[in-house]
Tab-separated table of C-alpha atoms in Angstrom:
chain	number	residue	atom	x	y	z
B	1060	UNK	CA	-0.073	-0.421	0.196
B	1061	UNK	CA	3.163	2.352	0.437
B	1062	UNK	CA	4.953	1.814	-2.712
B	1063	UNK	CA	1.643	2.485	-4.325
B	1064	UNK	CA	0.665	5.730	-3.147
B	1065	UNK	CA	4.308	7.028	-3.384
B	1066	UNK	CA	4.388	5.745	-6.872
B	1067	UNK	CA	0.627	8.193	-7.323
B	1068	UNK	CA	2.352	10.579	-5.159
B	1069	UNK	CA	5.774	10.640	-8.085
B	1070	UNK	CA	3.075	11.068	-10.574
B	1071	UNK	CA	1.209	13.803	-9.334
B	1072	UNK	CA	3.759	15.694	-8.318
B	1073	UNK	CA	5.903	15.180	-11.977
B	1074	UNK	CA	2.472	16.009	-13.797
B	1075	UNK	CA	2.558	19.271	-11.504
B	1076	UNK	CA	5.778	20.220	-12.271
B	1077	UNK	CA	5.729	18.941	-16.137
B	1078	UNK	CA	8.760	16.826	-15.774
B	1079	UNK	CA	7.278	13.967	-17.399
B	1080	UNK	CA	9.925	11.968	-19.850
B	1081	UNK	CA	8.351	12.050	-23.192
B	1082	UNK	CA	6.261	8.662	-24.326
B	1083	UNK	CA	8.728	7.664	-26.775
B	1084	UNK	CA	12.220	9.687	-28.042
B	1085	UNK	CA	12.075	10.438	-32.283
B	1086	UNK	CA	15.214	10.651	-34.320
B	1087	UNK	CA	14.792	11.981	-37.501
B	1088	UNK	CA	17.696	12.236	-40.038
B	1089	UNK	CA	16.561	12.378	-43.485
B	1090	UNK	CA	14.222	14.947	-45.076
B	1091	UNK	CA	12.213	14.410	-47.568
B	1092	UNK	CA	12.876	17.094	-50.089
B	1093	UNK	CA	10.365	16.571	-52.421
B	1094	UNK	CA	7.525	16.733	-49.811
B	1095	UNK	CA	9.361	19.414	-48.156
B	1096	UNK	CA	8.756	23.708	-49.603
B	1097	UNK	CA	10.614	26.853	-49.409
B	1098	UNK	CA	8.441	29.714	-50.047
B	1099	UNK	CA	8.381	33.078	-49.615
B	1100	UNK	CA	5.795	36.489	-49.743
B	1101	UNK	CA	6.588	40.068	-50.032
B	1102	UNK	CA	5.161	43.174	-50.881
B	1103	UNK	CA	5.840	44.524	-54.400
B	1104	UNK	CA	3.770	48.375	-55.455
B	1105	UNK	CA	1.307	47.215	-52.388
B	1106	UNK	CA	0.832	43.905	-54.243
B	1107	UNK	CA	1.363	40.187	-52.170
B	1108	UNK	CA	3.919	38.700	-53.985
B	1109	UNK	CA	4.391	34.708	-53.776
B	1110	UNK	CA	7.180	32.668	-55.346
B	1111	UNK	CA	9.008	29.803	-54.028
B	1112	UNK	CA	12.443	27.722	-55.003
B	1113	UNK	CA	12.163	24.608	-56.032
B	1114	UNK	CA	15.270	22.659	-55.593
B	1115	UNK	CA	17.418	22.803	-52.088
B	1116	UNK	CA	19.761	20.115	-50.148
B	1117	UNK	CA	18.420	19.651	-46.959
B	1118	UNK	CA	20.215	17.725	-44.108
B	1119	UNK	CA	19.443	17.004	-40.174
B	1120	UNK	CA	20.143	15.181	-37.185
B	1121	UNK	CA	17.345	15.153	-34.551
B	1122	UNK	CA	15.875	13.323	-31.857
B	1123	UNK	CA	13.417	14.717	-29.334
B	1124	UNK	CA	14.817	13.476	-26.646
B	1125	UNK	CA	17.954	15.784	-27.162
B	1126	UNK	CA	17.050	18.418	-28.932
B	1127	UNK	CA	20.093	20.948	-27.472
B	1128	UNK	CA	22.252	18.350	-30.133
B	1129	UNK	CA	20.474	19.041	-32.634
B	1130	UNK	CA	21.682	20.110	-36.671
B	1131	UNK	CA	20.112	20.805	-39.699
B	1132	UNK	CA	21.729	22.379	-42.903
B	1133	UNK	CA	20.246	23.500	-45.921
B	1134	UNK	CA	21.350	24.309	-49.145
B	1135	UNK	CA	19.203	26.748	-51.982
B	1136	UNK	CA	19.685	26.503	-55.221
B	1137	UNK	CA	19.019	30.574	-56.351
B	1138	UNK	CA	18.831	29.941	-60.172
B	1139	UNK	CA	15.217	27.899	-58.871
B	1140	UNK	CA	13.445	30.300	-57.938
B	1141	UNK	CA	9.932	30.680	-59.347
B	1142	UNK	CA	8.758	34.467	-58.125
B	1143	UNK	CA	5.766	34.380	-60.898
B	1144	UNK	CA	6.904	35.133	-64.104
B	1145	UNK	CA	9.812	34.186	-66.172
B	1146	UNK	CA	10.963	38.195	-65.836
B	1147	UNK	CA	11.100	38.372	-62.846
B	1148	UNK	CA	12.673	34.636	-62.276
B	1149	UNK	CA	15.593	36.205	-64.913
B	1150	UNK	CA	15.616	39.583	-62.870
B	1151	UNK	CA	16.263	38.176	-59.507
B	1152	UNK	CA	19.248	36.358	-61.290
B	1153	UNK	CA	21.005	39.823	-61.643
B	1154	UNK	CA	23.979	41.178	-59.839
B	1155	UNK	CA	21.399	43.927	-57.835
B	1156	UNK	CA	19.660	40.846	-56.985
B	1157	UNK	CA	20.888	37.584	-56.048
B	1158	UNK	CA	24.156	37.508	-58.384
B	1159	UNK	CA	23.741	34.223	-58.825
B	1160	UNK	CA	26.053	33.224	-61.353
B	1161	UNK	CA	28.706	35.257	-58.465
B	1162	UNK	CA	26.861	33.654	-55.868
B	1163	UNK	CA	24.687	30.292	-57.010
B	1164	UNK	CA	23.101	29.079	-53.751
B	1165	UNK	CA	22.051	30.169	-50.401
B	1166	UNK	CA	22.841	28.369	-47.254
B	1167	UNK	CA	21.868	27.876	-43.439
B	1168	UNK	CA	23.580	25.656	-41.227
B	1169	UNK	CA	22.386	25.529	-37.303
B	1170	UNK	CA	24.649	26.708	-34.235
B	1171	UNK	CA	21.755	25.806	-31.304
B	1172	UNK	CA	18.478	24.835	-30.904
B	1173	UNK	CA	16.546	26.276	-27.899
B	1174	UNK	CA	12.932	23.967	-26.626
B	1175	UNK	CA	10.409	26.985	-25.777
B	1176	UNK	CA	7.456	24.391	-25.511
B	1177	UNK	CA	5.552	21.444	-26.502
B	1178	UNK	CA	7.115	20.804	-30.269
B	1179	UNK	CA	8.363	24.302	-30.279
B	1180	UNK	CA	11.773	25.142	-31.165
B	1181	UNK	CA	14.287	28.459	-32.071
B	1182	UNK	CA	17.154	27.021	-34.973
B	1183	UNK	CA	19.834	29.482	-34.549
B	1184	UNK	CA	22.001	29.432	-37.046
B	1185	UNK	CA	24.558	31.381	-39.870
B	1186	UNK	CA	22.254	32.636	-42.725
B	1187	UNK	CA	24.703	33.159	-45.710
B	1188	UNK	CA	23.083	34.733	-48.933
B	1189	UNK	CA	25.375	36.229	-51.197
B	1190	UNK	CA	28.597	36.147	-49.542
B	1191	UNK	CA	27.074	37.645	-46.923
B	1192	UNK	CA	26.748	35.728	-43.385
B	1193	UNK	CA	24.146	36.926	-40.628
B	1194	UNK	CA	23.102	34.564	-37.893
B	1195	UNK	CA	19.070	34.026	-37.404
B	1196	UNK	CA	16.661	33.018	-35.362
B	1197	UNK	CA	13.905	30.584	-36.769
B	1198	UNK	CA	10.924	28.889	-34.737
B	1199	UNK	CA	9.613	25.955	-35.656
B	1200	UNK	CA	7.586	23.294	-34.817
B	1201	UNK	CA	7.108	20.232	-34.803
B	1202	UNK	CA	4.231	18.003	-35.461
B	1203	UNK	CA	4.529	14.501	-35.911
B	1204	UNK	CA	1.671	12.165	-38.780
B	1205	UNK	CA	1.631	8.888	-38.831
B	1206	UNK	CA	5.697	8.304	-38.597
B	1207	UNK	CA	6.429	11.409	-40.481
B	1208	UNK	CA	7.744	14.578	-38.872
B	1209	UNK	CA	6.658	18.120	-40.112
B	1210	UNK	CA	8.669	20.999	-39.300
B	1211	UNK	CA	7.442	24.291	-39.826
B	1212	UNK	CA	8.992	27.523	-39.504
B	1213	UNK	CA	9.047	30.824	-41.042
B	1214	UNK	CA	11.054	33.904	-40.496
B	1215	UNK	CA	11.438	37.528	-41.782
B	1216	UNK	CA	14.861	38.733	-43.201
B	1217	UNK	CA	15.993	41.986	-44.309
B	1218	UNK	CA	16.807	42.019	-47.990
B	1219	UNK	CA	19.286	44.656	-47.001
B	1220	UNK	CA	20.455	43.550	-44.765
B	1221	UNK	CA	22.314	41.113	-47.726
B	1222	UNK	CA	22.840	43.868	-49.917
B	1223	UNK	CA	19.862	41.879	-52.345
B	1224	UNK	CA	17.913	44.793	-54.547
B	1225	UNK	CA	20.390	47.243	-54.987
B	1226	UNK	CA	20.324	50.228	-56.854
B	1227	UNK	CA	17.108	51.039	-58.378
B	1228	UNK	CA	15.605	48.487	-56.182
B	1229	UNK	CA	16.999	50.366	-53.313
B	1230	UNK	CA	14.286	53.166	-53.414
B	1231	UNK	CA	10.834	50.620	-51.772
B	1232	UNK	CA	9.252	49.519	-54.799
B	1233	UNK	CA	9.748	45.680	-53.226
B	1234	UNK	CA	9.352	46.087	-49.689
B	1235	UNK	CA	12.230	45.031	-47.473
B	1236	UNK	CA	11.150	42.599	-45.472
B	1237	UNK	CA	10.251	39.218	-47.159
B	1238	UNK	CA	8.460	36.507	-45.446
B	1239	UNK	CA	10.172	32.927	-45.365
B	1240	UNK	CA	8.496	29.869	-44.606
B	1241	UNK	CA	9.395	25.903	-44.746
B	1242	UNK	CA	7.913	22.967	-44.433
B	1243	UNK	CA	10.635	19.720	-43.726
B	1244	UNK	CA	9.477	16.772	-43.935
B	1245	UNK	CA	10.913	13.757	-42.255
B	1246	UNK	CA	10.800	10.261	-41.785
B	1247	UNK	CA	11.045	8.373	-37.748
B	1248	UNK	CA	14.034	6.545	-38.117
């Protein structure tokens, strides 16, 4: 009887203080790039514009039992952009924008992961675009569906921080803030 009472008391205390261990730790080590997406929105002449990047490579090492040890990296092929028209796609490859002849890829590499709450994380890392590297914090929600992890996140960048859209484009025709959203899909390991 005493053992049963102590076990029950320990369970109640764990629930009260939110220290119950995860029922089952899950590892994610492969990204399904075909099922994953990277998109962005911005304003041009006060209209919202939507676009995507079609080619990227992602690596992932994420264990829900030890998220602070997680690591991820992403390489985006800048010439795979679809900004809604072939004219826009061509313009964005020019030196005033991505200068993709000199800088064909953008990269992100994580440097740390912090748990915010259940399944909510902040991934800190180095984002490099046009040879300029900035530290960014990316809020991410991890959803698990049918043995698949879905990492949803978004961040807002200032294109001026990376010298994207210089010259005649710096006058505000295109918003300085670019909202980036991603969905990385990874099977449980």
